[in-house]
Amino acid sequence: MDDDCCSTQLLDGDGTFNVEGLDRFVSTTKLSDCGLSYAVVAIMGPQSSGKSTLMNHLFHTNFREMDAFRGRGQTTKGIWMAKCVGIEPFTLGMDLEGTDGRERGEDDTTFEKQSALFALAVADIVIININKPLLKTVFQVMMRLFSPRKTTLLFVIRDKTKTPLEYLEPILREDVQKIWDSVPKPQAHQDTPLSEFFNVEVTALSSFEEKEQQFKEQVAQLRERFFHSISPGGLAGDRRGVVPASAFAFSALQIWKIIKENKDLDLPAHKVMVATVRCEEIGNEKLRDLKSDEGWLELEEAVEAGPVSGFGKTVSSILERCLSEYDMEATYFEEGVRNAKREQLETKALDLVHPVYVTLLGHLRSKALEDFKSRLEQSLSRGDGFAASVRACTESSLVEFDKGFKDASIKQANWDASKVREKLHRDIDTHASSVCCAKLSEMTAKYENKLTEALSHPVESLFESGEKDTWVSIRKLLKRETDAAVAEYSTAVVGFELDEATVDAQVQNLRDFARNVVEKKAREDAGKVLIRMKDRFSTVFNHDNDSMPRVWTGKEDIRAITKDARSASLKLLSVMAAVRLDEKPDKIENVLVSSLMDGAITTQSSQNRGVGPTTDPLASSSWEEVPPKNTVITPVQCKSLWRQFKSETEYTVTQAISAQEAHKRNNNWLPPPWAIAAMLILGFNEFMLLLKNPLYLMVLFVGYLLSKALWVQLDVAGEFRHGPVAGLLSISSRFLPTIMNLLKRLAEEAQGQGQQQQQHQTPTAQKPYTVDSHSFKHESSSSNPTSTVISDSSVSSSNVSYSDSGMEYSSPSQMHRRSSKGEVEQS
């Protein structure tokens, strides 16, 4: 046999299908590459009828042949398949197990019918070694084929005699027709002629054993009929039910499974099933190839990193190659199934590509959005109008996206990027709105800061002044600064091309903010009103009309001054009681004055007259004709603040009164007139005695000088200002040292009288530090904010000097002598 022959056992003796063997056979013979250009020839006949011998001589196969010397027996078990060598197109030979074999026993007819049905379903040409029972079996099983294809039955008359074939063929055809007529048929095929199912061909061969050479010549002639058997007019019958070669193994397996299950075999449905399965396998294979394609993997990886130029063209080429390969392998399968599976393959391939495509569109959208942001920022930095910049940048970004989308378009897909484009437009609008809001907020904040700076300090200063026209000044200031800010703001927002309602709302917000600045400042300063009232009271009470510090000499009308100071403080309270930005009149100041200033006198007078108490206008939580939102300090709070104010300033008034009384006492040291008259009357004798004896007068004069010196040295008046007990204690502790000091000074002056002239001629070497007695001023306690200034005119001619030995007293007449003495001592 030819070396190119390849065979395998398709079915073993038990009817088991050899799947692996058939797959190896298909792979070895490259059957899958044949498409529809192949034919299947099967041979059936009795056991030991020379079937394998005929196949081996006819197709140059290597089927096992019977050993003639061992007698009749089973040589072929099941079904064998081999490649027919040298036959075009590719032809498969199937050698079926012989019928009526004694080896199978009672099961012979079952396998005989199954194998015959399998051969009729698979083969294009069935060679039948003449056997009438077998022919009946063939016709019977043929009825189990639903809409069978037309098969060629080639009857081979073996061991031909001298009777010509022309006489034998009609007899054979007649017998075949009789057998066909006798076979029970379904109702649908009762009148169907034999030619509808079979092409009947008859040939005769000489005996292989007796006329081997003639046998071989006849077989060679018969072999020629199998060349181009599938061409029109060829030996093969109807080719409508044939499956592509790549699906032959699967088709044969499925046919055998149906036959084994004893089911009717629907060949057209089987063809569709085979086409469905095989086309799906091809589609899955091409899809796997697409997933592992290096070009696709590189493109997928590149898209993950960012936009890829030429994406659509590259993907279209890859998909076109994938679909072309599918078309090439599935071209011989049933057209409807093939096209349907092609569409499925295309859909799956596009499903594979779509996420990458969406990712690419996402990159294009992100890039267009980032370019929009960059262009917008650059345009705004150049000072271009916001709305015009947004329009120009939006158009540029959308054009760029459309260009990228066109480059990414895939020929096989009709994907719409309108949603992505709309999302890009929404993102652009969102970012533009965000930038617009940010810019407007920044601009608003800028003008709000300017308003805050322009209003806060001036308003606070006006509140501190607390004059009657404070709110008039604040309203003028607010209008001036607000109008200026609004004008600048309105000019600045022109480039945003906002609608009139929006601009009006923004302007109103700016005006409201300015108003809120003033209101907030008013409420903040309301917390300081008590401190400012006390400061205002202190300023008015302790300073005269020329703003000079007031000295309480006893001539001032403290009651009138106190009333003026309290009126000024009350005016400040009335200013801070409510926000008055609406130019609406109110009676707050009148109510406060009548209740807190005049009300106290009226109440006292009513009580003195025995009249019952009147209604208190401050016993309320709101002011008349003032909205609650404009109320800063309620009437009740004003009354409480005034009560606290009076209690905290009462001490200042008391100290002023005390200072006046002290000043009066310090400036009047003479006893009362009645005491002077009593002294003159009762001391008349003593006075006459002094006149009669001048020595007494001199002693009194010296005593007076010593007493005056002690008075000044001890600062008796100053010590007693702190109280009699404290004054006595201080004077008693200093009295003796002061006496000793005075005596020491007198002794030193007596010793230095001889040197007085020399002291006058010598320059002063050192002068002691002297302090005028009138420089000693005593203030009230530190808690009293009012300082009381007291001058002692009665001791303005005396001095107190400090030296290492202590405090010294000197009169004007003694200053010159002490100075001369000091100069002598220094020299």
Coordinates of C-alpha atoms in Angstrom, one line a residue, residues 281-756:
E281 CA -16.1 26.6 18.1
I282 CA -14.5 28.5 15.3
G283 CA -15.9 31.8 16.6
N284 CA -14.6 31.0 20.1
E285 CA -11.2 30.0 18.7
K286 CA -11.0 33.3 16.8
L287 CA -12.1 35.2 19.9
R288 CA -9.3 33.6 21.9
D289 CA -6.9 34.4 19.2
L290 CA -8.1 38.0 19.3
K291 CA -7.6 38.2 23.1
S292 CA -4.1 36.9 22.8
D293 CA -3.2 38.9 19.8
E294 CA 0.0 40.9 20.5
G295 CA -1.1 43.9 18.6
W296 CA -4.3 44.1 20.5
L297 CA -2.6 43.5 23.9
E298 CA -0.1 46.3 23.2
L299 CA -2.9 48.6 22.1
E300 CA -5.0 47.8 25.2
E301 CA -2.0 48.5 27.4
A302 CA -1.3 51.8 25.6
V303 CA -4.9 52.9 26.0
E304 CA -4.7 52.3 29.7
A305 CA -1.9 54.9 29.9
G306 CA -3.6 57.5 27.8
P307 CA -5.0 58.5 24.4
V308 CA -3.7 56.5 21.4
S309 CA -3.5 58.0 17.9
G310 CA -4.9 55.8 15.2
F311 CA -6.8 53.6 17.6
G312 CA -9.9 53.1 15.3
K313 CA -7.8 52.2 12.3
T314 CA -5.7 49.7 14.2
V315 CA -8.7 48.0 15.9
S316 CA -10.6 47.9 12.7
S317 CA -7.7 46.1 11.0
I318 CA -7.5 43.6 13.9
L319 CA -11.2 42.8 13.8
E320 CA -11.2 42.5 10.0
R321 CA -8.5 39.9 10.2
C322 CA -10.3 38.0 12.9
L323 CA -13.6 37.9 11.0
S324 CA -11.8 37.0 7.7
E325 CA -10.2 34.0 9.4
Y326 CA -13.6 33.0 10.7
D327 CA -15.2 33.3 7.2
M328 CA -12.4 31.2 5.7
E329 CA -12.9 28.4 8.2
A330 CA -16.7 28.5 8.4
T331 CA -17.4 29.2 4.7
Y332 CA -18.7 25.6 4.0
F333 CA -21.2 25.5 6.9
E334 CA -24.9 26.2 6.5
E335 CA -25.1 29.9 5.6
G336 CA -27.8 31.0 8.1
V337 CA -25.9 29.4 11.0
R338 CA -22.6 30.7 9.7
N339 CA -23.8 34.3 9.4
A340 CA -25.5 34.1 12.8
K341 CA -22.3 32.9 14.5
R342 CA -20.3 35.5 12.6
E343 CA -22.5 38.1 14.0
Q344 CA -22.1 36.6 17.5
L345 CA -18.3 36.6 17.0
E346 CA -18.4 40.2 15.8
T347 CA -20.5 41.1 18.8
K348 CA -18.2 39.4 21.3
A349 CA -15.2 40.9 19.7
L350 CA -16.8 44.4 19.9
D351 CA -17.7 43.6 23.5
L352 CA -14.0 42.9 24.1
V353 CA -13.0 46.1 22.4
H354 CA -15.8 48.3 23.9
P355 CA -14.3 48.8 27.4
V356 CA -11.0 49.8 25.9
Y357 CA -12.9 52.1 23.5
V358 CA -14.8 53.6 26.5
T359 CA -11.5 54.1 28.3
L360 CA -10.1 55.9 25.3
L361 CA -13.1 58.1 25.1
G362 CA -12.7 58.8 28.8
H363 CA -9.1 59.8 28.2
L364 CA -10.2 62.0 25.3
R365 CA -12.9 63.6 27.5
S366 CA -10.4 64.1 30.4
K367 CA -7.8 65.6 28.0
A368 CA -10.4 67.9 26.4
L369 CA -11.6 69.0 29.9
E370 CA -8.0 69.7 31.1
D371 CA -7.3 71.6 28.0
F372 CA -10.4 73.7 28.6
K373 CA -9.3 74.4 32.2
S374 CA -5.8 75.4 31.0
R375 CA -7.1 77.6 28.2
L376 CA -9.7 79.2 30.4
E377 CA -7.1 80.0 33.1
Q378 CA -4.7 81.5 30.5
S379 CA -7.5 83.5 29.0
L380 CA -8.6 84.9 32.3
S381 CA -5.0 85.7 33.3
R382 CA -4.8 87.8 30.1
G383 CA -7.8 89.8 31.4
D384 CA -10.3 88.5 28.8
G385 CA -14.0 88.5 29.7
F386 CA -15.2 85.4 31.5
A387 CA -18.2 84.6 29.4
A388 CA -16.3 85.1 26.1
S389 CA -13.4 83.1 27.4
V390 CA -15.7 80.2 28.3
R391 CA -17.4 80.2 24.9
A392 CA -14.1 80.2 23.0
C393 CA -12.4 77.5 25.2
T394 CA -15.6 75.3 25.1
E395 CA -15.7 75.4 21.3
S396 CA -12.0 74.5 21.1
S397 CA -12.3 71.6 23.5
L398 CA -15.3 70.1 21.8
V399 CA -13.6 70.4 18.4
E400 CA -10.6 68.6 19.8
F401 CA -12.8 65.9 21.3
D402 CA -14.7 65.4 18.0
K403 CA -11.4 65.0 16.2
G404 CA -10.2 62.4 18.7
F405 CA -13.6 60.5 18.5
K406 CA -13.3 60.4 14.7
D407 CA -9.8 58.9 15.0
A408 CA -11.1 56.3 17.5
S409 CA -14.1 55.2 15.4
I410 CA -14.1 51.5 14.5
K411 CA -15.4 50.5 11.1
Q412 CA -17.2 47.4 12.4
A413 CA -19.0 49.3 15.2
N414 CA -21.6 52.1 15.0
W415 CA -20.9 53.4 18.5
D416 CA -22.3 56.7 19.4
A417 CA -20.2 59.0 21.5
S418 CA -22.9 61.6 22.0
K419 CA -23.3 60.7 25.7
V420 CA -19.6 61.1 26.3
R421 CA -19.7 64.4 24.4
E422 CA -22.7 65.5 26.5
K423 CA -20.9 64.5 29.6
L424 CA -17.8 66.5 28.5
H425 CA -20.1 69.5 27.9
R426 CA -21.7 69.1 31.3
D427 CA -18.2 68.8 32.9
I428 CA -17.1 71.9 31.1
D429 CA -20.3 73.7 32.2
T430 CA -19.8 72.5 35.7
H431 CA -16.2 73.7 35.8
A432 CA -17.1 77.0 34.2
S433 CA -19.8 77.4 36.8
S434 CA -17.4 76.5 39.5
V435 CA -14.8 79.0 38.3
C436 CA -17.5 81.6 37.8
C437 CA -18.7 81.1 41.4
A438 CA -15.2 81.1 42.7
K439 CA -14.4 84.3 40.8
L440 CA -17.6 86.0 41.9
S441 CA -17.0 84.8 45.4
E442 CA -13.4 86.1 45.3
M443 CA -14.6 89.4 43.9
T444 CA -17.5 89.6 46.4
A445 CA -15.1 88.8 49.2
K446 CA -12.7 91.5 48.0
Y447 CA -15.4 94.2 48.1
E448 CA -16.8 92.9 51.3
N449 CA -13.3 93.2 52.9
K450 CA -13.1 96.7 51.4
L451 CA -16.5 97.6 53.0
T452 CA -15.4 96.0 56.3
E453 CA -12.3 98.1 56.4
A454 CA -14.1 101.2 55.2
L455 CA -16.9 100.9 57.8
S456 CA -15.6 99.1 60.9
H457 CA -13.2 101.7 62.4
P458 CA -15.2 104.8 61.4
V459 CA -18.4 103.3 62.8
E460 CA -16.6 102.3 66.0
S461 CA -15.2 105.8 66.3
L462 CA -18.7 107.3 65.8
F463 CA -20.1 105.0 68.4
E464 CA -17.4 106.1 70.8
S465 CA -18.3 109.7 70.3
G466 CA -22.0 108.9 71.0
E467 CA -23.3 112.2 69.8
K468 CA -26.9 113.0 68.9
D469 CA -26.2 112.8 65.1
T470 CA -24.2 109.6 65.4
W471 CA -26.6 107.5 63.3
V472 CA -27.0 110.2 60.8
S473 CA -23.3 110.2 60.2
I474 CA -23.3 106.4 60.1
R475 CA -26.0 106.4 57.5
K476 CA -24.1 108.8 55.3
L477 CA -20.9 106.8 55.7
L478 CA -22.8 103.6 54.9
K479 CA -24.4 105.0 51.8
R480 CA -21.2 106.6 50.5
E481 CA -19.1 103.5 50.9
T482 CA -21.8 101.1 49.7
D483 CA -22.5 103.1 46.6
A484 CA -18.8 103.2 45.7
A485 CA -18.4 99.5 46.2
V486 CA -21.5 98.7 44.2
A487 CA -20.4 100.8 41.3
E488 CA -17.0 99.1 41.2
Y489 CA -18.6 95.7 41.6
S490 CA -21.1 96.3 38.8
T491 CA -18.3 97.3 36.4
A492 CA -16.2 94.3 37.4
V493 CA -19.0 91.7 36.7
V494 CA -19.8 93.0 33.2
G495 CA -17.5 90.4 31.7
F496 CA -19.4 87.6 33.3
E497 CA -22.5 88.5 31.2
L498 CA -24.8 87.6 34.1
D499 CA -28.5 88.2 33.8
E500 CA -29.9 91.3 35.3
A501 CA -31.7 89.4 38.1
T502 CA -28.5 87.8 39.2
V503 CA -26.5 91.0 39.2
D504 CA -29.3 92.7 41.2
A505 CA -29.2 89.9 43.7
Q506 CA -25.4 90.1 44.0
V507 CA -25.6 93.9 44.4
Q508 CA -28.3 93.5 47.0
N509 CA -26.2 91.0 48.9
L510 CA -23.3 93.5 48.9
R511 CA -25.6 96.2 50.3
D512 CA -27.0 93.7 52.9
F513 CA -23.4 92.8 53.9
A514 CA -22.5 96.5 54.4
R515 CA -25.6 96.9 56.5
N516 CA -24.7 93.8 58.5
V517 CA -21.2 95.1 59.1
V518 CA -22.7 98.2 60.8
E519 CA -25.3 96.1 62.7
K520 CA -22.7 93.6 63.8
K521 CA -20.4 96.5 64.9
A522 CA -23.3 98.0 66.8
R523 CA -24.0 94.8 68.7
E524 CA -20.3 94.2 69.4
D525 CA -19.9 97.8 70.8
A526 CA -23.1 97.3 72.8
G527 CA -21.1 95.0 75.0
K528 CA -18.7 97.8 75.8
V529 CA -21.4 100.5 76.5
L530 CA -21.0 100.3 80.3
I531 CA -17.3 100.9 80.1
R532 CA -17.7 103.8 77.6
M533 CA -20.4 105.3 79.8
K534 CA -18.1 105.3 82.7
D535 CA -15.3 106.7 80.6
R536 CA -17.6 109.4 79.3
F537 CA -18.8 110.2 82.9
S538 CA -15.2 110.4 84.1
T539 CA -14.2 112.6 81.2
V540 CA -17.0 115.1 81.7
F541 CA -16.9 115.0 85.5
N542 CA -13.1 115.4 85.9
H543 CA -12.5 118.0 83.2
D544 CA -13.8 121.5 82.6
N545 CA -15.0 122.9 79.4
D546 CA -11.4 123.6 78.3
S547 CA -10.6 119.9 78.8
M548 CA -8.3 120.8 81.7
P549 CA -8.3 118.6 84.8
R550 CA -10.8 119.8 87.3
V551 CA -9.5 120.9 90.8
W552 CA -12.1 120.7 93.5
T553 CA -11.7 124.0 95.3
G554 CA -15.1 124.1 96.8
K555 CA -16.5 126.6 94.3
E556 CA -17.8 123.9 91.8
D557 CA -21.4 122.8 91.6
I558 CA -20.9 119.1 91.9
R559 CA -24.7 118.4 91.4
A560 CA -24.8 120.2 88.1
I561 CA -21.5 118.7 87.0
T562 CA -22.8 115.2 87.9
K563 CA -26.0 115.8 86.0
D564 CA -24.1 116.9 82.9
A565 CA -21.8 113.9 83.1
R566 CA -24.7 111.5 83.5
S567 CA -26.6 113.1 80.6
A568 CA -23.6 112.6 78.4
S569 CA -23.4 109.0 79.4
L570 CA -27.1 108.5 78.9
K571 CA -26.8 109.9 75.4
L572 CA -24.3 107.3 74.6
L573 CA -26.6 104.6 75.9
S574 CA -29.5 105.9 73.8
V575 CA -27.2 105.8 70.7
M576 CA -26.3 102.2 71.3
A577 CA -29.8 101.0 72.2
A578 CA -31.0 100.3 68.6
V579 CA -29.8 100.2 65.0
R580 CA -31.1 103.2 63.2
L581 CA -30.3 102.6 59.5
D582 CA -33.8 103.2 58.1
E583 CA -34.1 106.9 59.0
K584 CA -37.2 106.2 61.1
P585 CA -37.6 108.5 64.1
D586 CA -37.8 106.9 67.6
K587 CA -38.3 108.1 71.2
I588 CA -35.5 106.1 72.8
E589 CA -33.5 109.1 74.1
N590 CA -36.6 110.9 75.4
V591 CA -37.7 107.7 77.2
L592 CA -34.3 107.2 78.7
V593 CA -34.0 110.8 79.9
S594 CA -37.5 110.9 81.2
S595 CA -37.2 107.6 83.0
L596 CA -33.6 107.6 84.2
M597 CA -32.8 111.3 84.6
D598 CA -36.1 113.1 85.1
G599 CA -37.9 110.0 86.3
A600 CA -35.9 109.8 89.5
I601 CA -36.9 113.3 90.5
T602 CA -40.5 112.8 89.5
T603 CA -40.7 109.6 91.5
Q604 CA -39.2 111.2 94.6
S605 CA -41.6 114.1 94.3
S606 CA -44.6 111.8 93.9
Q607 CA -43.5 109.8 96.9
N608 CA -43.2 113.0 98.9
R609 CA -46.7 114.1 97.9
G610 CA -48.1 110.6 98.6
V611 CA -49.0 109.9 95.0
G612 CA -48.9 106.3 93.8
P613 CA -46.1 105.1 91.5
T614 CA -46.5 105.6 87.7
T615 CA -46.0 103.1 84.9
D616 CA -42.3 102.4 84.2
P617 CA -41.7 102.8 80.4
L618 CA -38.5 100.8 80.7
A619 CA -40.3 97.7 82.0
S620 CA -40.4 96.2 78.5
S621 CA -38.3 94.0 76.2
S622 CA -38.8 96.2 73.1
W623 CA -38.8 99.9 72.1
E624 CA -41.8 101.6 70.8
E625 CA -41.6 102.1 66.9
V626 CA -38.4 100.0 66.8
P627 CA -38.6 96.5 65.1
P628 CA -37.2 93.7 67.3
K629 CA -34.5 92.9 64.8
N630 CA -33.1 96.5 65.2
T631 CA -33.1 96.3 69.0
V632 CA -29.6 96.1 70.4
I633 CA -30.2 96.9 74.1
T634 CA -33.7 96.4 75.4
P635 CA -35.4 98.9 77.8
V636 CA -35.0 96.4 80.7
Q637 CA -31.3 96.0 79.9
C638 CA -30.9 99.8 79.7
K639 CA -32.4 100.2 83.1
S640 CA -30.1 97.5 84.5
L641 CA -27.1 99.1 82.9
W642 CA -28.0 102.5 84.2
R643 CA -28.4 101.1 87.8
Q644 CA -25.0 99.5 87.5
F645 CA -23.5 102.7 86.0
K646 CA -24.8 104.8 88.8
S647 CA -23.5 102.5 91.5
E648 CA -20.0 102.4 89.9
T649 CA -19.8 106.2 89.5
E650 CA -21.3 107.1 92.8
Y651 CA -17.9 106.8 94.5
T652 CA -16.3 109.3 92.1
V653 CA -19.0 111.9 93.1
T654 CA -18.4 111.1 96.8
Q655 CA -14.7 111.5 96.5
A656 CA -15.2 114.9 94.7
I657 CA -17.4 116.1 97.6
S658 CA -14.8 114.9 100.1
A659 CA -12.1 116.7 98.2
Q660 CA -14.1 119.9 98.3
E661 CA -14.6 119.6 102.1
A662 CA -10.9 118.8 102.7
H663 CA -9.9 121.8 100.6
K664 CA -12.1 124.0 102.6
R665 CA -10.7 122.7 105.9
N666 CA -7.1 123.1 104.7
N667 CA -7.6 126.7 103.7
N668 CA -9.3 127.8 107.0
W669 CA -7.1 127.4 110.1
L670 CA -8.5 130.2 112.2
P671 CA -10.9 129.3 115.0
P672 CA -14.5 130.4 114.8
P673 CA -15.2 134.1 115.5
W674 CA -16.8 133.4 118.8
A675 CA -13.7 131.6 119.9
I676 CA -11.6 134.6 118.9
A677 CA -13.9 137.0 120.9
A678 CA -13.7 134.7 123.9
M679 CA -9.9 134.5 123.7
L680 CA -9.7 138.3 123.6
I681 CA -12.0 138.8 126.6
L682 CA -10.6 136.0 128.7
G683 CA -6.9 136.6 127.8
F684 CA -7.0 140.4 128.2
N685 CA -4.9 140.2 131.5
E686 CA -2.3 137.9 129.9
F687 CA -2.1 140.2 126.9
M688 CA -1.5 143.3 129.1
L689 CA 1.2 141.3 131.0
L690 CA 3.0 140.6 127.8
L691 CA 2.9 144.3 126.9
K692 CA 4.3 145.2 130.3
N693 CA 7.1 142.6 130.1
P694 CA 8.6 142.4 126.5
L695 CA 10.7 139.4 127.6
Y696 CA 7.5 137.3 127.6
L697 CA 6.8 138.5 124.2
M698 CA 10.1 137.4 122.9
V699 CA 9.7 134.0 124.5
L700 CA 6.3 133.6 122.9
F701 CA 7.8 134.6 119.5
V702 CA 10.5 132.0 119.9
G703 CA 7.9 129.4 120.9
Y704 CA 5.9 130.4 117.8
L705 CA 8.8 129.9 115.5
L706 CA 9.6 126.5 117.1
S707 CA 5.9 125.4 116.8
K708 CA 5.8 126.6 113.2
A709 CA 9.0 124.7 112.4
L710 CA 7.6 121.5 114.0
W711 CA 4.3 122.0 112.2
V712 CA 6.0 122.2 108.8
Q713 CA 8.6 119.4 109.6
L714 CA 5.9 117.0 110.8
D715 CA 3.4 118.0 108.1
V716 CA 0.6 117.9 110.6
A717 CA -2.1 118.9 108.1
G718 CA -1.0 116.3 105.6
E719 CA -0.9 113.5 108.2
F720 CA -4.4 114.3 109.5
R721 CA -5.9 114.1 106.0
H722 CA -5.6 110.3 106.4
G723 CA -7.6 110.4 109.6
P724 CA -7.0 111.5 113.2
V725 CA -5.8 108.1 114.5
A726 CA -3.3 107.7 111.7
G727 CA -2.1 111.3 112.0
L728 CA -1.5 111.0 115.8
L729 CA 0.4 107.8 115.4
S730 CA 2.6 109.2 112.7
I731 CA 3.3 112.5 114.5
S732 CA 4.0 110.7 117.8
S733 CA 6.6 108.5 116.2
R734 CA 8.4 111.5 114.5
F735 CA 8.0 114.1 117.3
L736 CA 11.1 113.4 119.4
P737 CA 13.6 113.0 116.5
T738 CA 12.4 116.2 115.0
I739 CA 12.9 118.1 118.3
M740 CA 16.4 116.7 118.6
N741 CA 17.2 117.7 115.1
L742 CA 16.0 121.3 115.6
L743 CA 18.1 121.7 118.8
K744 CA 21.2 120.3 117.1
R745 CA 20.8 122.8 114.2
L746 CA 20.4 125.7 116.6
A747 CA 23.6 124.7 118.4
E748 CA 25.5 124.4 115.2
E749 CA 24.2 127.9 114.1
A750 CA 25.4 129.4 117.4
Q751 CA 28.9 128.0 116.9
G752 CA 29.1 129.3 113.4
Q753 CA 28.2 132.9 113.9
G754 CA 31.8 133.9 114.1
Q755 CA 32.5 132.5 110.7
Q756 CA 29.4 134.0 109.0

